[in-house]
Each structure stands twice: as C-alpha cells, then as structure tokens.
mmCIF file of C-alpha atoms in Angstrom:
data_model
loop_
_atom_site.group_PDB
_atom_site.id
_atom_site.type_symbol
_atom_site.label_atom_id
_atom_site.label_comp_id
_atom_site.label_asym_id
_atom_site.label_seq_id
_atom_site.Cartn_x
_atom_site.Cartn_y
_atom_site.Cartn_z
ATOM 1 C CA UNK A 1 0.000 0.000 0.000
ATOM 2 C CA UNK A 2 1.335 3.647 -1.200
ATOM 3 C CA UNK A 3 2.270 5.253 2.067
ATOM 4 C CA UNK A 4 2.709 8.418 0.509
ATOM 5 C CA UNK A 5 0.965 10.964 -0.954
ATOM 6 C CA UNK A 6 1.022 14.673 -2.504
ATOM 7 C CA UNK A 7 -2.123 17.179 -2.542
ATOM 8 C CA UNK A 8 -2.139 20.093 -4.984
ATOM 9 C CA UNK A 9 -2.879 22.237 -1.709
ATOM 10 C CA UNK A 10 -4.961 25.188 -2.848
ATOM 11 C CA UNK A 11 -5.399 27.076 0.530
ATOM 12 C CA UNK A 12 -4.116 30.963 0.130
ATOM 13 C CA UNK A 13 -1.947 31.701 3.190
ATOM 14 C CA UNK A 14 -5.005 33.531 5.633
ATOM 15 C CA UNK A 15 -7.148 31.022 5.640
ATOM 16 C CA UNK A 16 -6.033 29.240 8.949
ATOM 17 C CA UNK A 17 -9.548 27.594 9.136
ATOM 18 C CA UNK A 18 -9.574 25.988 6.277
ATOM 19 C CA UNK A 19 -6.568 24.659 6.732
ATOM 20 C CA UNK A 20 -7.240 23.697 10.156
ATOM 21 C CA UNK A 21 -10.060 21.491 9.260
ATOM 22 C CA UNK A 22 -8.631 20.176 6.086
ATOM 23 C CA UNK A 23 -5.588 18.607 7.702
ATOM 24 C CA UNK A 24 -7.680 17.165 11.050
ATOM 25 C CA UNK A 25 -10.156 15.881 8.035
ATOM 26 C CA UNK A 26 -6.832 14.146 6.434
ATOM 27 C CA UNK A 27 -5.199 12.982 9.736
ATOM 28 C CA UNK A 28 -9.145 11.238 10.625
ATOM 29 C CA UNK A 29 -8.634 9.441 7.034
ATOM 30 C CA UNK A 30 -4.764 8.331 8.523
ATOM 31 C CA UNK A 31 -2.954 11.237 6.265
ATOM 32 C CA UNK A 32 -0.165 13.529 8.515
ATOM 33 C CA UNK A 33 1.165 16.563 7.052
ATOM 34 C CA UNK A 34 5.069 15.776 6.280
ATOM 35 C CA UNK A 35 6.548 18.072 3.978
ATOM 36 C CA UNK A 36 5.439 21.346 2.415
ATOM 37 C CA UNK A 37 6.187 22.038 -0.941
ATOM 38 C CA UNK A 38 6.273 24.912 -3.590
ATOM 39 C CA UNK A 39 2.274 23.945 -4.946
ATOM 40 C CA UNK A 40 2.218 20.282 -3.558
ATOM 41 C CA UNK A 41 2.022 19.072 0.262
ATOM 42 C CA UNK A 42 3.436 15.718 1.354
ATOM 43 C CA UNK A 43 1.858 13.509 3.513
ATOM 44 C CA UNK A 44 2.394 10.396 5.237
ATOM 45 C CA UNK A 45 0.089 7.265 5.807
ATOM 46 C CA UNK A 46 -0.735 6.157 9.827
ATOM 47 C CA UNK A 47 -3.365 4.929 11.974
ATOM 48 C CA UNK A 48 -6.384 6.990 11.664
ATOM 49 C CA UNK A 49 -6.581 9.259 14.745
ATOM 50 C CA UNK A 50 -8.519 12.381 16.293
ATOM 51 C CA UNK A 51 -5.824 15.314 15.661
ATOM 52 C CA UNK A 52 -6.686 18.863 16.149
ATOM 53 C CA UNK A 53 -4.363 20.849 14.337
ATOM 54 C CA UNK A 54 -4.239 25.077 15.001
ATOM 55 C CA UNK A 55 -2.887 27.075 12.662
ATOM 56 C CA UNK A 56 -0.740 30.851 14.213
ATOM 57 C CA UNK A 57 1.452 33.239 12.509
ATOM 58 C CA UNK A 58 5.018 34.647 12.867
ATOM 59 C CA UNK A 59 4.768 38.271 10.829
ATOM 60 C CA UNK A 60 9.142 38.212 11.147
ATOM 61 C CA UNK A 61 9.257 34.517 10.107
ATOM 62 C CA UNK A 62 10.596 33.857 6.461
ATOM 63 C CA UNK A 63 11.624 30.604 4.281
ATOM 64 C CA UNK A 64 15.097 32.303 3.663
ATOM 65 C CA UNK A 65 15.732 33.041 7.710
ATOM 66 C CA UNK A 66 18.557 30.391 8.660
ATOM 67 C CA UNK A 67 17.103 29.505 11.782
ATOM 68 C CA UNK A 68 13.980 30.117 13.674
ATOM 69 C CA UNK A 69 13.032 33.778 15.104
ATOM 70 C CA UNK A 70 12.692 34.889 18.637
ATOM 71 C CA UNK A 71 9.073 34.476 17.801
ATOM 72 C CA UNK A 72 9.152 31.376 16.609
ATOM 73 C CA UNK A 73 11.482 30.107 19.209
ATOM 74 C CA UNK A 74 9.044 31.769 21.772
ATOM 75 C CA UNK A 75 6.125 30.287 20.369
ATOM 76 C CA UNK A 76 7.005 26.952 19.897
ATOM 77 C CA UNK A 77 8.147 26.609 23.463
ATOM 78 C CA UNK A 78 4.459 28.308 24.733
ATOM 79 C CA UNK A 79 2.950 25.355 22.317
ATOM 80 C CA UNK A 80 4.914 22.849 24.288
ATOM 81 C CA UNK A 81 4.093 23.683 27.910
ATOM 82 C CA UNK A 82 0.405 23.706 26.246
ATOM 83 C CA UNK A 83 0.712 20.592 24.817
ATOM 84 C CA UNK A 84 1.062 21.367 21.178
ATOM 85 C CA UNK A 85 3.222 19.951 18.925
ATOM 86 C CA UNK A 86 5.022 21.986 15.645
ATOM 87 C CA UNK A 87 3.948 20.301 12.715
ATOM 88 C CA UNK A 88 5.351 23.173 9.706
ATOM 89 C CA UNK A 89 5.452 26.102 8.827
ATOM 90 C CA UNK A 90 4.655 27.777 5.556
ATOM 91 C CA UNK A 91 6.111 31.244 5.045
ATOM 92 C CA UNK A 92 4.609 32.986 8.148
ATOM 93 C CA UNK A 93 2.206 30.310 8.993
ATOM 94 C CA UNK A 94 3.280 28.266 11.857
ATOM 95 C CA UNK A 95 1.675 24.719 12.126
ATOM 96 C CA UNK A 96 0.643 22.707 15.457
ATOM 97 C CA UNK A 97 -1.171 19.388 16.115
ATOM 98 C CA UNK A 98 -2.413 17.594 19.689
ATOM 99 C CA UNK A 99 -4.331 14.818 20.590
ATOM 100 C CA UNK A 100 -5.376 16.306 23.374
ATOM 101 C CA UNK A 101 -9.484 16.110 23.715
ATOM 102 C CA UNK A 102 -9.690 19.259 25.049
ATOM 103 C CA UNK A 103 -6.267 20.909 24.058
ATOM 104 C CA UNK A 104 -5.672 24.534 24.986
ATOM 105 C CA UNK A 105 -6.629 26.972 22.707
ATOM 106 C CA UNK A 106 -3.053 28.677 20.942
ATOM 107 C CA UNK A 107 -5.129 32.027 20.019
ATOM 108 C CA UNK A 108 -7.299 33.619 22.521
ATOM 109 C CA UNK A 109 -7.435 37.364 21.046
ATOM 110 C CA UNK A 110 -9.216 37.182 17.905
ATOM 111 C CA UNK A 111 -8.551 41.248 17.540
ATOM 112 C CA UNK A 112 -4.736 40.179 18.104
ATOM 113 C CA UNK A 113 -4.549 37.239 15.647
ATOM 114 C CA UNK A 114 -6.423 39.526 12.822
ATOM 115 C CA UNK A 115 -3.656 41.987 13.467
ATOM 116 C CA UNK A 116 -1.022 39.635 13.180
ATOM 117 C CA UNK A 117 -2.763 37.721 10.423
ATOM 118 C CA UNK A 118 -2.528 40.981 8.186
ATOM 119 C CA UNK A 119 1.283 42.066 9.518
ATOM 120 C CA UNK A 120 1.791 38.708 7.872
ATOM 121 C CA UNK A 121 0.039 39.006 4.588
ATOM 122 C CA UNK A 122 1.523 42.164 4.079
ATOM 123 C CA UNK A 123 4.936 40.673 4.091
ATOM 124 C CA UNK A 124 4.329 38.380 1.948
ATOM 125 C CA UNK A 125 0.750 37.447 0.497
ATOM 126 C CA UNK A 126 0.128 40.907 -0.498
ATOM 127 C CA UNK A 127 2.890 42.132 -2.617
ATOM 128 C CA UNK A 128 3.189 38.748 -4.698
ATOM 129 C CA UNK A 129 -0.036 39.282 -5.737
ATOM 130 C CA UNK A 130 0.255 42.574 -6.674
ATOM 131 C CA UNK A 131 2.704 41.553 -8.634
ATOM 132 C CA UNK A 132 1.051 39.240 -10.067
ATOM 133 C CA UNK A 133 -1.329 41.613 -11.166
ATOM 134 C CA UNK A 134 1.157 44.063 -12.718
ATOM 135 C CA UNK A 135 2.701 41.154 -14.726
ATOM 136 C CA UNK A 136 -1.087 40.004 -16.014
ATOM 137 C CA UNK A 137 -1.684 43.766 -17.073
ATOM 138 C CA UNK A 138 1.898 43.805 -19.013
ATOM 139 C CA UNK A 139 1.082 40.729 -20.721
ATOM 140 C CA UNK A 140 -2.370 41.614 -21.608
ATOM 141 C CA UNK A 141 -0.579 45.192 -23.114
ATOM 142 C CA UNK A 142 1.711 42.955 -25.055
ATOM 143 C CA UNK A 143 -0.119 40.271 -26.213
ATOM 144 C CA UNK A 144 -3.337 42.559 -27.234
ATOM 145 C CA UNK A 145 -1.301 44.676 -29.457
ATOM 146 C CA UNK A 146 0.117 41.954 -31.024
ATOM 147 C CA UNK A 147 -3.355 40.656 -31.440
ATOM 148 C CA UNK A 148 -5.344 43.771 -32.797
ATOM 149 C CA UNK A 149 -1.774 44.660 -35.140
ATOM 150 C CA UNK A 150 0.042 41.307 -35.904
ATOM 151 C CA UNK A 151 3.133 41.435 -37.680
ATOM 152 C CA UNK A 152 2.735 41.039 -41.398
ATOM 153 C CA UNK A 153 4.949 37.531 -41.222
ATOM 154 C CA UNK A 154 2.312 35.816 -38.414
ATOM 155 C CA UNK A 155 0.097 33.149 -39.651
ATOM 156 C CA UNK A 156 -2.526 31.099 -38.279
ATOM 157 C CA UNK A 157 -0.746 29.796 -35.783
ATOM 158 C CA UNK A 158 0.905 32.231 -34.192
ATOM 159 C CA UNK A 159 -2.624 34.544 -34.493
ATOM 160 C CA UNK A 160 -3.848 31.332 -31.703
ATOM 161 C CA UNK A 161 -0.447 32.057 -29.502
ATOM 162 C CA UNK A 162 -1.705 35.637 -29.553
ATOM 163 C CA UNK A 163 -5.352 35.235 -28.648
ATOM 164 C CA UNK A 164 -4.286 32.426 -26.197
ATOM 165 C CA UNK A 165 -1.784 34.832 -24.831
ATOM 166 C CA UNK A 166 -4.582 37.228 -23.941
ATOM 167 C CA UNK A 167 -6.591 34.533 -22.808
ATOM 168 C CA UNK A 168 -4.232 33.752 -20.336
ATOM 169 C CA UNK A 169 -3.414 37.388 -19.119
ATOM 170 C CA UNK A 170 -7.115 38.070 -18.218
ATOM 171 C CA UNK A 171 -7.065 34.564 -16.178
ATOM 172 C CA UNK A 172 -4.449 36.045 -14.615
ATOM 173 C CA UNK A 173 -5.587 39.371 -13.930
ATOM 174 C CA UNK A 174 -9.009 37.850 -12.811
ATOM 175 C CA UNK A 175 -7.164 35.628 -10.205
ATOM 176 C CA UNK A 176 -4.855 38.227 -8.683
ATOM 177 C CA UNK A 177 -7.793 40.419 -8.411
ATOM 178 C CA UNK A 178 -10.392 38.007 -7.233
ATOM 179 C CA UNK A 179 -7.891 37.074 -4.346
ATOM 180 C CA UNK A 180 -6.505 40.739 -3.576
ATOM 181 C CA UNK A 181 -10.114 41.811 -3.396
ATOM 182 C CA UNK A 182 -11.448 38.845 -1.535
ATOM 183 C CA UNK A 183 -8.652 39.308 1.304
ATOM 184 C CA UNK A 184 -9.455 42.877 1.481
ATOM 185 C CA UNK A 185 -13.105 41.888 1.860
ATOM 186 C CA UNK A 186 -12.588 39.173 4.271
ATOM 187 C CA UNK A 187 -10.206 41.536 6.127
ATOM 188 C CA UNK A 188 -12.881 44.318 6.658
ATOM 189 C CA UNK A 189 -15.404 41.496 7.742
ATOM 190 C CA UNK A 190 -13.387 39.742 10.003
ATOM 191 C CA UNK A 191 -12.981 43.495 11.395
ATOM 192 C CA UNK A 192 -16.350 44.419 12.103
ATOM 193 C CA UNK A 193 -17.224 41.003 13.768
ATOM 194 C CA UNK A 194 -14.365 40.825 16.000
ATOM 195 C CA UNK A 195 -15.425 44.544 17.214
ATOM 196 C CA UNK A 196 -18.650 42.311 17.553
ATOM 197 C CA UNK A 197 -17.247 40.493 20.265
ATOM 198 C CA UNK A 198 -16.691 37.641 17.547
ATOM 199 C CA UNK A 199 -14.178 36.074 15.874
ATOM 200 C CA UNK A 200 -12.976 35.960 12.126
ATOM 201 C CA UNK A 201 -14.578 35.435 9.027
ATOM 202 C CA UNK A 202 -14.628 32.096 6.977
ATOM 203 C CA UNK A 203 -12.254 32.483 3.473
ATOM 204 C CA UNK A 204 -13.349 29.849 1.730
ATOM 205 C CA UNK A 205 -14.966 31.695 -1.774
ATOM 206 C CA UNK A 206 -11.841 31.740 -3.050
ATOM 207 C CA UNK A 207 -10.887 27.788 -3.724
ATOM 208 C CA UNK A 208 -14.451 27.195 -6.276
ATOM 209 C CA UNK A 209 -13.099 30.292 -8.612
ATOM 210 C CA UNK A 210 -9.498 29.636 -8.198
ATOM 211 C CA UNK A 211 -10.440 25.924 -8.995
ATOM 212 C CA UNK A 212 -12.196 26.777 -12.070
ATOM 213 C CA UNK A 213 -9.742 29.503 -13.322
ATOM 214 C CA UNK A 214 -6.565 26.952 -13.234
ATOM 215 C CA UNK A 215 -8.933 24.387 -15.065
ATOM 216 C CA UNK A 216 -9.705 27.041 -18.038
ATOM 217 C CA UNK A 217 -5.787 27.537 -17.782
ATOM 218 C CA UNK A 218 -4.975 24.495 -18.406
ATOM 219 C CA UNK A 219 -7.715 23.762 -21.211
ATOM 220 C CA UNK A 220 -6.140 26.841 -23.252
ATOM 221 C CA UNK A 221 -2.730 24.914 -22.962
ATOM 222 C CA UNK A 222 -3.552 22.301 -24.318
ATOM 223 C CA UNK A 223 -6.202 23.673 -27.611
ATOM 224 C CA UNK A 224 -2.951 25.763 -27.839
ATOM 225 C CA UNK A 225 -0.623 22.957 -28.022
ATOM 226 C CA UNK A 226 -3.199 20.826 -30.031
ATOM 227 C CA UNK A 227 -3.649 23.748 -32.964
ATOM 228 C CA UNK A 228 0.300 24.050 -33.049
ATOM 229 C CA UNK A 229 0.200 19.896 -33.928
ATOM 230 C CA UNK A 230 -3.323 20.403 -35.902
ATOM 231 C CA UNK A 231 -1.002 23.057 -37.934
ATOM 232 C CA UNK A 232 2.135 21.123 -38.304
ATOM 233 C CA UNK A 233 3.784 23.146 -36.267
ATOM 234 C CA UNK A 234 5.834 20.162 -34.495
ATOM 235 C CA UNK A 235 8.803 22.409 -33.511
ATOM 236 C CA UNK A 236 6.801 24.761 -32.079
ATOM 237 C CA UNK A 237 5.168 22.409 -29.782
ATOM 238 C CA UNK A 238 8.377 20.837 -28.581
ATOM 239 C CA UNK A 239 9.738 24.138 -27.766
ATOM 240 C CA UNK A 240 6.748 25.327 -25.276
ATOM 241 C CA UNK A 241 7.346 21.826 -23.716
ATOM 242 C CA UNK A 242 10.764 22.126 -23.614
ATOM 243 C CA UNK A 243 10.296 25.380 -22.009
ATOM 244 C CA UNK A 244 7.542 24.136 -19.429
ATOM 245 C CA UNK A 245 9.861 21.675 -18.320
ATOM 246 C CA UNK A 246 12.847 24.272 -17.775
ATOM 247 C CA UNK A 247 10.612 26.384 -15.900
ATOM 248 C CA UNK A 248 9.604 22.976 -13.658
ATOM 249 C CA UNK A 249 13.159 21.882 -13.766
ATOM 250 C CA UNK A 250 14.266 25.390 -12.122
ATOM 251 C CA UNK A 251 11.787 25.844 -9.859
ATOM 252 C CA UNK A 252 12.902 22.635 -8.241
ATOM 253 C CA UNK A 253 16.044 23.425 -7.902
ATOM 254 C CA UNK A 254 15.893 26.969 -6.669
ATOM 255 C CA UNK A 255 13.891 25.346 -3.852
ATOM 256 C CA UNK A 256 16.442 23.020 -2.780
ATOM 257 C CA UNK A 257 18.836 25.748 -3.226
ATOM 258 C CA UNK A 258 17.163 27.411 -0.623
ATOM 259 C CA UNK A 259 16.677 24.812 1.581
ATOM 260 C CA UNK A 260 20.563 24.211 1.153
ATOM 261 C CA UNK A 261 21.655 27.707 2.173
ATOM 262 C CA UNK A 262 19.851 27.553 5.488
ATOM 263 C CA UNK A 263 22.207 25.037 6.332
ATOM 264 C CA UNK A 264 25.516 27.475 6.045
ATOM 265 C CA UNK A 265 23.432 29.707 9.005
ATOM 266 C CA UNK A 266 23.678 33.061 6.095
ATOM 267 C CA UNK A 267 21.632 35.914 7.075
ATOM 268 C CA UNK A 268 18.735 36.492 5.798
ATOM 269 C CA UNK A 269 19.515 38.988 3.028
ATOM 270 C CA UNK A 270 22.702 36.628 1.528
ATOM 271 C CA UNK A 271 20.106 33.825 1.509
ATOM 272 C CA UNK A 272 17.740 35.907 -0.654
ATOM 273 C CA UNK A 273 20.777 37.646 -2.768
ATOM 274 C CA UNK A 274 22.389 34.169 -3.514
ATOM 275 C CA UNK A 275 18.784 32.572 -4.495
ATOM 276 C CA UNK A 276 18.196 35.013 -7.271
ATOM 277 C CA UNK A 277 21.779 34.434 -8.546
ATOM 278 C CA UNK A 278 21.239 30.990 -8.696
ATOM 279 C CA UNK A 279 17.946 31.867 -10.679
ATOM 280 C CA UNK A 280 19.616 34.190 -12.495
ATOM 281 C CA UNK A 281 22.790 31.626 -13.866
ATOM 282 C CA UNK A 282 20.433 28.347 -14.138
ATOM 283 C CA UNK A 283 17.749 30.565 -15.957
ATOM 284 C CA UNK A 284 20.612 31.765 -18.417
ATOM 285 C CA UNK A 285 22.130 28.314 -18.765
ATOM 286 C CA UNK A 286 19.047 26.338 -19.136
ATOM 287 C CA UNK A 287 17.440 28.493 -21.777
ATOM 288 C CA UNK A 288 20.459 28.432 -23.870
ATOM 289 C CA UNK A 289 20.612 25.243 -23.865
ATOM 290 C CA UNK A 290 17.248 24.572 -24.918
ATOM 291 C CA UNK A 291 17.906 26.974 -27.937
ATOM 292 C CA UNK A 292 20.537 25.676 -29.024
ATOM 293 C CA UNK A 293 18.985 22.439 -29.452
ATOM 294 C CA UNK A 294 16.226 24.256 -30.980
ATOM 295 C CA UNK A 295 18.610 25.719 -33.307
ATOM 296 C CA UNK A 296 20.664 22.867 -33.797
ATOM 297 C CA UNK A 297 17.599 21.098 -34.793
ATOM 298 C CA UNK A 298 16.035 23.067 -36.525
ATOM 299 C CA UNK A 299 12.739 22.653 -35.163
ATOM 300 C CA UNK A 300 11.231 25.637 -35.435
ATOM 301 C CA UNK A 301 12.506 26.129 -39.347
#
C-alpha cells in the first residue's frame, strides 16, 4: 500500500480555518502533514486518529531566515508547555497538532490574531499578488497589441499564440484580483465582527473560482498545443514543452537551493541575494541550452 501521498494544496496563506479542518479531516482518514512544498504538500500514511491541528502566525518569520526567530522560538516553546506539537510552517504560517481532547486553545485574542494575520500578509501574500497583477496587465498590453496589429509575417498559428496569450493574461488578472479583493473583503469582515465580540470570518470563496480559473488555464494549454500539432507546427510544440519543463526543472532546484543555504546559518539577506543568482545563472544556462537544441535542430525552421 502507497504510504505516501502529494495534494495540490490550494489554501491561500489567511485562511487558517480551512486549513485547520482540512488537515484534522486528512489525519481522521490516517494522512499527517510531512513536507510542504512549492504547490504540492506531502503527507504520510498512519493509523487513523482524532488530531486537532491550530494554525498561528510569525509576521518576522521567512523561508530564507537560517534559523527560527525569537518568535518562533518563543512560540514553539508556549505550544509545548500547552501541549502542542510543531507540525510546519509555511512562510509565516506556523503549524501545530495535539491529541489532546480538550487541548488549549493557541489564540485567545481574535482582535490580536487579525492583526497579526494581516502584519503577515503584508509581508508576503500581499505584494506577490500585486505583482502578479502588474505582470497580467503587461502581458495583456503585449499580447493585445500583437493581437489587434500582428506582424505582417504571423500566420494562423501564431494569431492562436496571440489570442491564447490574452486569454491567459485576463485569467491572470481575474485571479490576482479576485484574491486581492477577496482578502481585502474578508479583512474588513473579520474586522467588524471581532469589534462584535466575535471572531474571524470564513475564506473559503476563493478555492471554487481559483479551482475553475486553473482548469480554463490548463484547457487553453492544451487547444494551444493541439492547434500548433493540428497546424504542423511540431517544432513549435516541442519548444513550449521544452520550455515548461525548464521552468519545472528550475523551480525545483531553486527550492532546494534554498533549503541548502539555510544550512551554512547566512543571514537572511545573503540567503535571498544568492537565491536570485542561482535563478539568475540556471535561468541563463538552461534556456540556452534549450535553444541551441532548438537551433541545432532546426525545429522551429
């Protein structure tokens, strides 16, 4: 029996509920979170048990820190008088589990964890999806004018990279929006009902659009891919594969990169400076080598 096994985990980085119940649900079915990945979480098979996970947050705490924070540090030895037992921790989210029946609650101030909910988003959550949003609004700029004034050399083919290019901007532009919007709207909400006396809002309207928005992604891909074959345009094909698979390729790599830094106990800013040098050189190297086998080939000729 597979004793292993990855979820494409789709929860954005406030939502400590969701989470919450999601990995208790998992841990009932005999799943334990093990590993957390760029897009995919890792867990391991065990005896089904009654886990209650709790989810806190670390505004200081960062993936490129080379060892845990006063915070964190201070934290996770709180959790342990109470019982609670560090699972993970992604970006600012820190991770704990008991088995405790009735296990002492980790946040008590709802007015406090919204505050240090948004210190945290604000670190991180916030400006990548701005930036997300900048680069959907550049693409749609470039693609569109390609679109309404192709060059006089563009044929069928490259007309459907175009539109598909577009296509895929606006998906883009519709998720960073959709999520910037819905935080800000959650935020507010959350807000007003802890002045309430109560406690957060729920943030689960995001997952159903997200869901559907990565499915229409992926169904451009591949009508693009299949009118590139439909049109003979083999080479073509091979080289937005090829290029797919670079991008994959780094990404992995730059993560253990990462990982492999912490271990020389760098600061902070080296960590970060020597990651986007690495992404820098492999970036260079690998897309040179994949045209020159393009060229060498002559695929796309």
């Amino acid at each position: 029996m597979k004793n292993v096994k990855y979820y494409f985990w789709d929860y954005l980085l406030y939502d400590f509920a969701g989470v919450e119940e999601r990995l208790s649900a998992l841990a009932a079915q005999g799943w334990y979170l093990d590993k957390i990945g760029a897009m995919l979480w890792k867990f391991r098979k065990g005896e089904p048990r009654a886990v209650t996970y709790a989810v806190t947050y670390v505004p200081e705490a960062s993936e490129f820190n080379a060892s845990p924070t006063k915070g964190q540090r201070e934290l996770e030895t709180y959790c342990e008088e109470a019982g609670w037992t560090k699972v993970a921790d992604w970006f600012q989210m820190q991770i704990y589990a008991t088995e405790q029946p009735s296990p002492l609650p980790l946040e008590t101030d709802e007015k406090l964890r919204l505050i240090t909910i948004h210190r945290s988003m604000r670190k991180n959550y916030l400006p990548s999806s701005i930036l997300l949003a900048v680069i959907g609004v550049m693409l749609l700029i470039m693609q569109g004018s390609n679109l309404l004034s192709p060059p006089s050399y563009a044929g069928a083919t490259l007309r459907s990279t175009y539109l598909v290019g577009v296509l895929d901007a606006l998906l883009l532009l519709m998720m960073s929006g959709v999520n910037l919007g819905g935080y800000y709207f959650w935020y507010r909400k959350s807000g007003e009902q802890v002045e309430r006396g109560g406690g957060c809002a729920r943030a689960s309207f995001y997952r159903g659009f997200n869901k559907a928005a990565l499915t229409a992604l992926l169904i451009l891909m591949i009508y693009w891919l299949g009118s590139m074959l439909a049109g003979s345009d083999l080479g073509m094909a091979v080289y937005i594969v090829g290029y797919m698979a670079v991008i994959s390729l780094l990404t992995f790599l730059l993560k253990k990169i990462q990982r492999g830094l912490k271990r020389f106990g760098l600061s902070r800013g080296m960590n970060i400076f020597l990651t986007l040098l690495a992404d820098l050189v492999l970036a260079f190297v690998f897309i040179g080598i994949l045209i020159y086998v393009v060229l060498k080939t002559g695929l796309l000729f």
